[in-house]
Amino acid sequence: MPHRPLVFSGVQPTGNLHLGNYLGAIQRFVALQDSHDCMYCVVDLHAITVPQDPAELRRTTREVAAAFMAAGVDATKHIIFNQSRVSGHAELAWIFNCVARLGWLNRMTQFKEKAGKDRENASVGLYAYPVLMAADILVYRATHVPVGDDQKQHLELARDIAQKFNLDFGASIAAQGHVEHFFPLPEPLIQGAATRVMSLREGAKKMSKSDPSDNSRINLTDDADTIALKVRRAKTDPDALPSELEGLEGRPEAANLVGIFAGLSGRSREAVLGEFGGGQFSGFKAALADLAVSKLAPIAGEMKRLQADPGHIDAVLKDGGERASAIAVETIAAVKDIVGLLR
Ligand code: TYM
C-alpha cells in the first residue's frame, strides 16, 4: 500500500527571514496547500543547536509562524506548529541516532560550514541536526518535502535513514503487521525558478540570514522603500541582459536577479528574458523593484499585524501542535513496538 501523500517542511526561527526562504520554501508551502495535506513547522529545537537568547527565540518562533500565515498558509485547513511542542520529534530522533551512521553524518557539508574551524567546540546537537530533521519528517510519515536547494543533502540522509530502518527492522515490521516499507522515502520538492537565491552583493554567495550585510538580502520584514532600494543597489555587471538562458552563464548576479524575477512572478526565466533581454539593467531593476514591492510588502504588513497579537499566534501553534501530536503518537507507538521498547 503506498503511503498517503503528506507534505512536511520546517523553517528555523533564527531571525531575518529573507527572500531566499520565501522563494525556496514558504511560497512553495502556499502553492502545495490546494493539492495536499500540509504540515509546516517552526523548528525551534533546530535553532538551539547554536546559542539563542530565550526571549528572542520566543519572538522569532512567533515571527516565522506569522510569516507562514501572512504568505497565505491556511492554519485551519493545514497544520502550523512549533517543533518542541511535539515530543515525538526528539523521541524519534534518538532512535534514528542509533540507525544513522557516523560516516553518513561526517559527509554533511552544512555541518562543516556551520561548525567552521572550531569544530571541537560545536554542539553535539549541531552535528546530529540532520537526524532530527529526518525525525521531523518521518514522525508523520510525510512523503513530500518542499525545500530550497541547500537542504538537498539533508533530505538524502532522511531517505537513507528511512531505508535503513525499514531494512534493519524488516522482520519486526512484518511481525507487527505493518507494510514492509514502514517509513516512506520522503521526496524533496526543490521546485520553482529560485531554489537557490544568491546574495544581492555577491552572486557567488547564498542569500543568508547570517550575512553581516543587510543589503545582501531582502528581509520579509522590509518595508516598500527598503525593498526598492535594495533591488536598485543590487550588484550587476555592465552588459545588457541576454535574450537567452545561455547568456546568463558566468554572470551570477544577472542570473540571480532573473531567477528572482521569475520566482516572484511565477513565470519561467526564459519568459523573463524574452521580455527584458537586450535591455539595460536599470529598466529591469525598476520592474523588479515594483514586482518585489507588490509581492513582499503586503506580507510584511500582514506579519506586523499578526505579531501585534501574540496570543493569537500562540493559539494557532497550540492547536497545530495538538493535531500534529495526534499523528506523531501513533508513529512513536508503532516504532516502539517495532524496535522492542515496552510501552
Ligand atoms: P532554514 O531555516 O535555513 O531555511 C528555511 C527554508 O528556506 C530555504 N532557503 C533558501 N532557498 C533558496 N535560496 C536561499 N538562499 C535559501 N536559504 C534558505 C531552505 O532550503 C529551507 O527550505 N534544516 C532546515 C529546516 C528544517 C527542515 C526540517 C526542512 C528542519 N527540519 C524538515 C524540511 C523538513 C533549515 O535549516 O532551513
Tab-separated table of C-alpha atoms and ligand atoms in Angstrom:
chain	number	residue	atom	x	y	z
A	1	MET	CA	0.000	0.000	0.000
A	2	PRO	CA	1.522	3.358	-0.937
A	3	HIS	CA	1.881	5.957	1.786
A	4	ARG	CA	-0.747	8.698	1.920
A	5	PRO	CA	0.698	11.870	0.357
A	6	LEU	CA	1.595	14.340	3.079
A	7	VAL	CA	3.718	17.475	2.807
A	8	PHE	CA	6.041	18.462	5.661
A	9	SER	CA	8.589	21.243	5.882
A	10	GLY	CA	10.352	23.317	8.518
A	11	VAL	CA	11.898	26.740	8.903
A	12	GLN	CA	14.273	27.752	11.698
A	13	PRO	CA	13.323	30.660	13.938
A	14	THR	CA	16.737	32.273	13.819
A	15	GLY	CA	15.722	35.773	12.684
A	16	ASN	CA	15.989	37.639	9.385
A	17	LEU	CA	13.619	35.579	7.244
A	18	HIS	CA	14.524	36.589	3.702
A	19	LEU	CA	13.618	36.349	0.044
A	20	GLY	CA	15.515	33.039	-0.282
A	21	ASN	CA	13.379	31.474	2.451
A	22	TYR	CA	10.322	32.841	0.697
A	23	LEU	CA	11.082	31.720	-2.871
A	24	GLY	CA	12.814	28.466	-1.923
A	25	ALA	CA	10.299	27.377	0.685
A	26	ILE	CA	7.417	29.488	2.003
A	27	GLN	CA	5.959	30.410	-1.399
A	28	ARG	CA	6.029	26.708	-2.289
A	29	PHE	CA	4.282	25.856	1.001
A	30	VAL	CA	1.407	28.072	-0.072
A	31	ALA	CA	1.268	26.564	-3.574
A	32	LEU	CA	1.047	22.986	-2.247
A	33	GLN	CA	-1.849	23.511	0.121
A	34	ASP	CA	-4.547	23.211	-2.548
A	35	SER	CA	-3.413	19.771	-3.645
A	36	HIS	CA	-2.002	18.222	-0.440
A	37	ASP	CA	-2.414	17.953	3.305
A	38	CYS	CA	0.434	20.050	4.672
A	39	MET	CA	2.324	20.469	7.936
A	40	TYR	CA	4.595	23.487	8.362
A	41	CYS	CA	6.803	23.535	11.402
A	42	VAL	CA	8.803	26.233	13.152
A	43	VAL	CA	11.844	24.163	14.091
A	44	ASP	CA	12.820	25.668	17.441
A	45	LEU	CA	14.774	22.550	18.500
A	46	HIS	CA	16.974	23.016	15.449
A	47	ALA	CA	17.505	26.676	16.339
A	48	ILE	CA	19.031	25.807	19.732
A	49	THR	CA	21.836	23.801	18.127
A	50	VAL	CA	23.593	27.183	18.287
A	51	PRO	CA	23.151	29.563	21.252
A	52	GLN	CA	19.866	31.542	21.271
A	53	ASP	CA	18.568	34.247	23.556
A	54	PRO	CA	15.387	32.756	25.118
A	55	ALA	CA	13.216	35.882	24.760
A	56	GLU	CA	14.399	36.388	21.186
A	57	LEU	CA	13.708	32.714	20.399
A	58	ARG	CA	10.116	33.112	21.552
A	59	ARG	CA	9.775	36.229	19.386
A	60	THR	CA	11.285	34.697	16.256
A	61	THR	CA	9.236	31.499	16.677
A	62	ARG	CA	6.079	33.610	16.547
A	63	GLU	CA	7.556	35.628	13.689
A	64	VAL	CA	8.081	32.555	11.487
A	65	ALA	CA	4.543	31.342	12.261
A	66	ALA	CA	3.285	34.823	11.311
A	67	ALA	CA	5.266	34.639	8.055
A	68	PHE	CA	3.625	31.323	7.131
A	69	MET	CA	0.189	32.784	7.714
A	70	ALA	CA	0.931	36.161	6.123
A	71	ALA	CA	2.210	34.421	2.992
A	72	GLY	CA	-1.094	32.574	2.742
A	73	VAL	CA	-0.862	29.236	4.574
A	74	ASP	CA	-4.295	28.406	5.976
A	75	ALA	CA	-3.761	27.167	9.536
A	76	THR	CA	-7.323	25.892	9.794
A	77	LYS	CA	-7.036	23.545	6.806
A	78	HIS	CA	-3.386	22.654	7.390
A	79	ILE	CA	-1.089	22.439	10.412
A	80	ILE	CA	1.244	25.186	11.621
A	81	PHE	CA	3.085	24.397	14.849
A	82	ASN	CA	6.411	24.624	16.634
A	83	GLN	CA	8.549	21.523	16.835
A	84	SER	CA	9.256	21.404	20.583
A	85	ARG	CA	5.541	21.071	21.374
A	86	VAL	CA	5.500	17.558	19.901
A	87	SER	CA	7.793	15.274	21.881
A	88	GLY	CA	7.765	12.673	19.100
A	89	HIS	CA	10.371	14.643	17.133
A	90	ALA	CA	13.004	14.260	19.857
A	91	GLU	CA	11.999	10.675	20.658
A	92	LEU	CA	12.261	9.506	17.072
A	93	ALA	CA	15.487	11.480	16.628
A	94	TRP	CA	17.086	9.378	19.391
A	95	ILE	CA	16.048	6.142	17.749
A	96	PHE	CA	17.350	7.478	14.418
A	97	ASN	CA	20.636	8.431	16.114
A	98	CYS	CA	21.006	4.706	16.632
A	99	VAL	CA	20.190	3.959	12.973
A	100	ALA	CA	22.236	6.667	11.205
A	101	ARG	CA	25.968	6.005	10.755
A	102	LEU	CA	28.786	8.326	11.773
A	103	GLY	CA	30.155	8.108	8.247
A	104	TRP	CA	26.915	9.472	6.844
A	105	LEU	CA	26.928	12.476	9.149
A	106	ASN	CA	30.607	13.141	8.535
A	107	ARG	CA	29.730	13.879	4.920
A	108	MET	CA	27.229	16.643	5.716
A	109	THR	CA	28.561	19.837	4.163
A	110	GLN	CA	26.298	22.148	6.159
A	111	PHE	CA	27.769	20.938	9.446
A	112	LYS	CA	31.246	21.654	8.147
A	113	GLU	CA	30.194	25.165	7.080
A	114	LYS	CA	28.341	25.937	10.293
A	115	ALA	CA	30.915	24.475	12.660
A	116	GLY	CA	33.712	26.288	10.831
A	117	LYS	CA	37.262	25.933	12.074
A	118	ASP	CA	36.331	25.457	15.718
A	119	ARG	CA	34.744	22.047	15.160
A	120	GLU	CA	35.643	20.657	18.584
A	121	ASN	CA	33.528	23.381	20.118
A	122	ALA	CA	30.375	22.776	18.022
A	123	SER	CA	27.417	21.334	19.936
A	124	VAL	CA	26.574	17.651	19.580
A	125	GLY	CA	23.139	18.897	18.532
A	126	LEU	CA	24.603	20.739	15.559
A	127	TYR	CA	26.268	17.512	14.448
A	128	ALA	CA	23.097	15.438	14.892
A	129	TYR	CA	20.945	18.175	13.338
A	130	PRO	CA	20.153	16.246	10.117
A	131	VAL	CA	18.995	13.240	12.149
A	132	LEU	CA	16.447	15.416	13.949
A	133	MET	CA	15.403	16.701	10.547
A	134	ALA	CA	14.753	13.143	9.374
A	135	ALA	CA	12.680	12.575	12.522
A	136	ASP	CA	10.656	15.762	11.846
A	137	ILE	CA	9.543	14.395	8.502
A	138	LEU	CA	9.200	10.726	9.347
A	139	VAL	CA	7.357	11.058	12.656
A	140	TYR	CA	4.415	11.992	10.396
A	141	ARG	CA	5.468	9.561	7.673
A	142	ALA	CA	5.423	12.568	5.341
A	143	THR	CA	6.074	11.871	1.676
A	144	HIS	CA	6.932	15.263	0.154
A	145	VAL	CA	9.255	17.951	1.475
A	146	PRO	CA	9.400	21.387	-0.186
A	147	VAL	CA	12.815	22.955	0.475
A	148	GLY	CA	15.467	25.128	-1.105
A	149	ASP	CA	18.444	23.586	-2.859
A	150	ASP	CA	20.676	23.818	0.251
A	151	GLN	CA	18.629	21.125	2.036
A	152	LYS	CA	19.083	18.502	-0.665
A	153	GLN	CA	21.830	16.599	1.138
A	154	HIS	CA	19.829	16.533	4.388
A	155	LEU	CA	16.856	15.080	2.517
A	156	GLU	CA	19.052	12.363	1.047
A	157	LEU	CA	20.138	11.486	4.578
A	158	ALA	CA	16.496	11.304	5.678
A	159	ARG	CA	15.837	8.838	2.862
A	160	ASP	CA	18.868	6.769	3.863
A	161	ILE	CA	17.698	6.651	7.475
A	162	ALA	CA	14.166	5.636	6.464
A	163	GLN	CA	15.514	2.922	4.207
A	164	LYS	CA	17.928	1.532	6.790
A	165	PHE	CA	15.225	1.463	9.470
A	166	ASN	CA	12.872	-0.382	7.081
A	167	LEU	CA	15.628	-2.882	6.288
A	168	ASP	CA	17.108	-3.341	9.764
A	169	PHE	CA	13.715	-3.936	11.341
A	170	GLY	CA	12.109	-5.598	8.311
A	171	ALA	CA	11.216	-8.817	10.127
A	172	SER	CA	9.808	-6.987	13.135
A	173	ILE	CA	7.881	-4.573	10.898
A	174	ALA	CA	6.229	-7.545	9.207
A	175	ALA	CA	5.635	-9.330	12.538
A	176	GLN	CA	3.850	-6.242	13.848
A	177	GLY	CA	1.569	-6.350	10.825
A	178	HIS	CA	2.845	-3.210	9.108
A	179	VAL	CA	3.559	-2.724	5.432
A	180	GLU	CA	7.105	-3.659	4.533
A	181	HIS	CA	8.083	-0.027	3.983
A	182	PHE	CA	7.039	1.314	7.362
A	183	PHE	CA	8.620	4.676	6.588
A	184	PRO	CA	8.166	6.268	3.167
A	185	LEU	CA	11.284	7.578	1.443
A	186	PRO	CA	10.478	11.294	1.553
A	187	GLU	CA	10.801	13.107	-1.730
A	188	PRO	CA	12.403	16.533	-1.846
A	189	LEU	CA	10.404	19.117	-3.795
A	190	ILE	CA	13.056	21.563	-4.941
A	191	GLN	CA	10.965	23.492	-7.402
A	192	GLY	CA	10.477	26.863	-8.991
A	193	ALA	CA	12.808	29.314	-10.679
A	194	ALA	CA	14.619	30.342	-7.494
A	195	THR	CA	15.632	27.290	-5.459
A	196	ARG	CA	18.945	28.925	-4.578
A	197	VAL	CA	18.664	32.688	-4.192
A	198	MET	CA	22.058	34.363	-4.025
A	199	SER	CA	23.276	37.426	-2.112
A	200	LEU	CA	22.422	40.752	-3.764
A	201	ARG	CA	26.008	41.884	-3.117
A	202	GLU	CA	27.921	38.782	-4.219
A	203	GLY	CA	26.461	36.481	-6.850
A	204	ALA	CA	28.586	33.531	-5.724
A	205	LYS	CA	27.306	33.595	-2.127
A	206	LYS	CA	23.935	32.252	-0.964
A	207	MET	CA	21.445	34.781	0.417
A	208	SER	CA	21.565	34.062	4.116
A	209	LYS	CA	20.204	35.290	7.440
A	210	SER	CA	23.673	35.402	8.906
A	211	ASP	CA	25.287	37.658	6.272
A	212	PRO	CA	26.523	40.750	8.159
A	213	SER	CA	25.470	42.998	5.259
A	214	ASP	CA	21.745	43.735	5.428
A	215	ASN	CA	21.951	44.902	1.802
A	216	SER	CA	22.833	41.337	0.780
A	217	ARG	CA	19.254	40.193	1.371
A	218	ILE	CA	15.657	41.340	1.220
A	219	ASN	CA	14.128	40.574	4.594
A	220	LEU	CA	10.488	39.533	4.767
A	221	THR	CA	10.031	42.367	7.261
A	222	ASP	CA	11.482	45.094	4.976
A	223	ASP	CA	9.122	47.928	4.028
A	224	ALA	CA	8.446	49.004	0.433
A	225	ASP	CA	11.151	51.707	0.314
A	226	THR	CA	13.813	49.383	1.707
A	227	ILE	CA	12.903	46.612	-0.748
A	228	ALA	CA	13.083	49.007	-3.729
A	229	LEU	CA	16.381	50.491	-2.542
A	230	LYS	CA	17.998	47.062	-2.084
A	231	VAL	CA	16.920	45.989	-5.585
A	232	ARG	CA	18.285	49.194	-7.097
A	233	ARG	CA	21.578	48.747	-5.235
A	234	ALA	CA	21.918	45.056	-6.154
A	235	LYS	CA	25.227	44.264	-7.810
A	236	THR	CA	25.107	43.740	-11.584
A	237	ASP	CA	27.560	43.756	-14.462
A	238	PRO	CA	27.897	46.382	-17.223
A	239	ASP	CA	26.405	44.311	-20.065
A	240	ALA	CA	22.797	44.326	-21.257
A	241	LEU	CA	20.542	41.426	-20.249
A	242	PRO	CA	20.806	38.465	-22.636
A	243	SER	CA	17.770	37.181	-24.536
A	244	GLU	CA	18.606	33.504	-23.963
A	245	LEU	CA	19.371	31.490	-20.809
A	246	GLU	CA	22.846	30.552	-22.095
A	247	GLY	CA	23.763	34.223	-21.996
A	248	LEU	CA	23.485	34.141	-18.184
A	249	GLU	CA	26.377	31.702	-17.841
A	250	GLY	CA	29.302	33.251	-15.993
A	251	ARG	CA	27.073	36.162	-14.927
A	252	PRO	CA	25.925	35.078	-11.444
A	253	GLU	CA	24.447	38.447	-10.405
A	254	ALA	CA	22.378	38.755	-13.577
A	255	ALA	CA	21.290	35.117	-13.311
A	256	ASN	CA	20.223	35.677	-9.705
A	257	LEU	CA	18.074	38.722	-10.464
A	258	VAL	CA	16.419	36.962	-13.402
A	259	GLY	CA	15.697	33.943	-11.167
A	260	ILE	CA	14.220	36.222	-8.503
A	261	PHE	CA	12.026	37.949	-11.089
A	262	ALA	CA	10.835	34.571	-12.398
A	263	GLY	CA	10.223	33.223	-8.880
A	264	LEU	CA	8.231	36.267	-7.788
A	265	SER	CA	6.178	36.492	-10.981
A	266	GLY	CA	5.578	32.756	-11.400
A	267	ARG	CA	6.982	32.964	-14.926
A	268	SER	CA	9.860	30.986	-16.423
A	269	ARG	CA	13.323	32.547	-16.675
A	270	GLU	CA	13.035	32.192	-20.461
A	271	ALA	CA	9.856	34.276	-20.453
A	272	VAL	CA	11.529	36.930	-18.290
A	273	LEU	CA	14.472	37.142	-20.676
A	274	GLY	CA	12.031	37.220	-23.584
A	275	GLU	CA	10.603	40.417	-22.152
A	276	PHE	CA	13.739	42.109	-20.820
A	277	GLY	CA	16.558	40.621	-22.944
A	278	GLY	CA	18.610	43.217	-24.806
A	279	GLY	CA	17.647	45.954	-22.329
A	280	GLN	CA	19.801	47.643	-19.690
A	281	PHE	CA	19.689	46.667	-16.034
A	282	SER	CA	18.198	49.994	-14.986
A	283	GLY	CA	14.865	49.241	-16.661
A	284	PHE	CA	14.841	45.630	-15.481
A	285	LYS	CA	15.672	46.634	-11.910
A	286	ALA	CA	12.867	49.192	-11.859
A	287	ALA	CA	10.407	46.468	-12.934
A	288	LEU	CA	11.897	44.021	-10.410
A	289	ALA	CA	11.642	46.587	-7.612
A	290	ASP	CA	7.946	47.154	-8.418
A	291	LEU	CA	7.297	43.416	-8.558
A	292	ALA	CA	9.156	42.706	-5.302
A	293	VAL	CA	7.337	45.515	-3.507
A	294	SER	CA	3.945	44.370	-4.789
A	295	LYS	CA	4.567	40.770	-3.664
A	296	LEU	CA	6.519	41.254	-0.449
A	297	ALA	CA	5.350	44.490	1.165
A	298	PRO	CA	1.829	43.123	1.813
A	299	ILE	CA	3.376	40.085	3.523
A	300	ALA	CA	5.490	42.343	5.749
A	301	GLY	CA	2.382	44.364	6.598
A	302	GLU	CA	0.370	41.271	7.453
A	303	MET	CA	3.213	39.841	9.557
A	304	LYS	CA	3.273	43.047	11.573
A	305	ARG	CA	-0.485	42.916	12.072
A	306	LEU	CA	-0.353	39.279	13.202
A	307	GLN	CA	2.611	39.860	15.513
A	308	ALA	CA	0.711	42.597	17.309
A	309	ASP	CA	-1.441	39.779	18.743
A	310	PRO	CA	0.998	37.121	20.020
A	311	GLY	CA	-1.873	35.414	21.866
A	312	HIS	CA	-3.478	34.554	18.547
A	313	ILE	CA	-0.236	33.156	17.143
A	314	ASP	CA	0.258	31.068	20.283
A	315	ALA	CA	-3.283	29.696	19.931
A	316	VAL	CA	-2.580	28.689	16.318
A	317	LEU	CA	0.675	26.958	17.357
A	318	LYS	CA	-1.012	25.181	20.262
A	319	ASP	CA	-3.867	23.929	18.102
A	320	GLY	CA	-1.428	22.862	15.372
A	321	GLY	CA	0.752	21.139	17.973
A	322	GLU	CA	-2.210	19.143	19.292
A	323	ARG	CA	-3.187	17.992	15.817
A	324	ALA	CA	0.420	17.137	14.980
A	325	SER	CA	0.818	15.192	18.271
A	326	ALA	CA	-2.177	13.038	17.434
A	327	ILE	CA	-0.345	11.792	14.334
A	328	ALA	CA	3.090	11.562	15.963
A	329	VAL	CA	1.975	9.427	18.937
A	330	GLU	CA	0.756	6.746	16.560
A	331	THR	CA	4.089	6.586	14.741
A	332	ILE	CA	6.025	6.557	18.025
A	333	ALA	CA	3.875	3.738	19.413
A	334	ALA	CA	4.399	1.679	16.268
A	335	VAL	CA	8.148	2.416	16.241
A	336	LYS	CA	8.472	1.359	19.892
A	337	ASP	CA	6.749	-1.936	19.126
A	338	ILE	CA	8.949	-2.464	16.070
A	339	VAL	CA	12.178	-1.702	17.946
A	340	GLY	CA	11.179	-3.667	21.078
A	341	LEU	CA	10.714	-0.819	23.525
A	342	LEU	CA	7.972	-1.624	26.035
A	343	ARG	CA	5.217	0.964	26.335
B	1	TYM	P1	16.312	27.176	7.064
B	1	TYM	O1	15.541	27.662	8.235
B	1	TYM	O2	17.741	27.513	6.941
B	1	TYM	O3	15.616	27.667	5.732
B	1	TYM	C1	14.224	27.505	5.522
B	1	TYM	C2	13.963	27.151	4.065
B	1	TYM	O4	14.470	28.194	3.227
B	1	TYM	C3	15.307	27.620	2.226
B	1	TYM	N1	16.371	28.599	1.894
B	1	TYM	C4	16.617	29.020	0.660
B	1	TYM	N2	16.045	28.760	-0.529
B	1	TYM	C5	16.536	29.383	-1.626
B	1	TYM	N3	17.575	30.281	-1.569
B	1	TYM	C6	18.185	30.577	-0.404
B	1	TYM	N4	19.175	31.458	-0.360
B	1	TYM	C7	17.716	29.938	0.778
B	1	TYM	N5	18.070	29.997	2.087
B	1	TYM	C8	17.246	29.176	2.744
B	1	TYM	C9	15.870	26.368	2.844
B	1	TYM	O5	16.302	25.455	1.868
B	1	TYM	C10	14.673	25.866	3.620
B	1	TYM	O6	13.813	25.118	2.786
B	1	TYM	N6	17.164	22.389	8.101
B	1	TYM	C11	16.156	23.299	7.633
B	1	TYM	C12	14.899	23.328	8.483
B	1	TYM	C13	14.269	22.008	8.716
B	1	TYM	C14	13.528	21.237	7.800
B	1	TYM	C15	13.096	20.088	8.504
B	1	TYM	C16	13.177	21.420	6.479
B	1	TYM	C17	14.292	21.320	9.893
B	1	TYM	N7	13.572	20.180	9.773
B	1	TYM	C18	12.338	19.098	7.898
B	1	TYM	C19	12.419	20.412	5.858
B	1	TYM	C20	11.998	19.282	6.573
B	1	TYM	C21	16.765	24.704	7.637
B	1	TYM	O7	17.665	24.994	8.345
B	1	TYM	O8	16.102	25.602	6.883
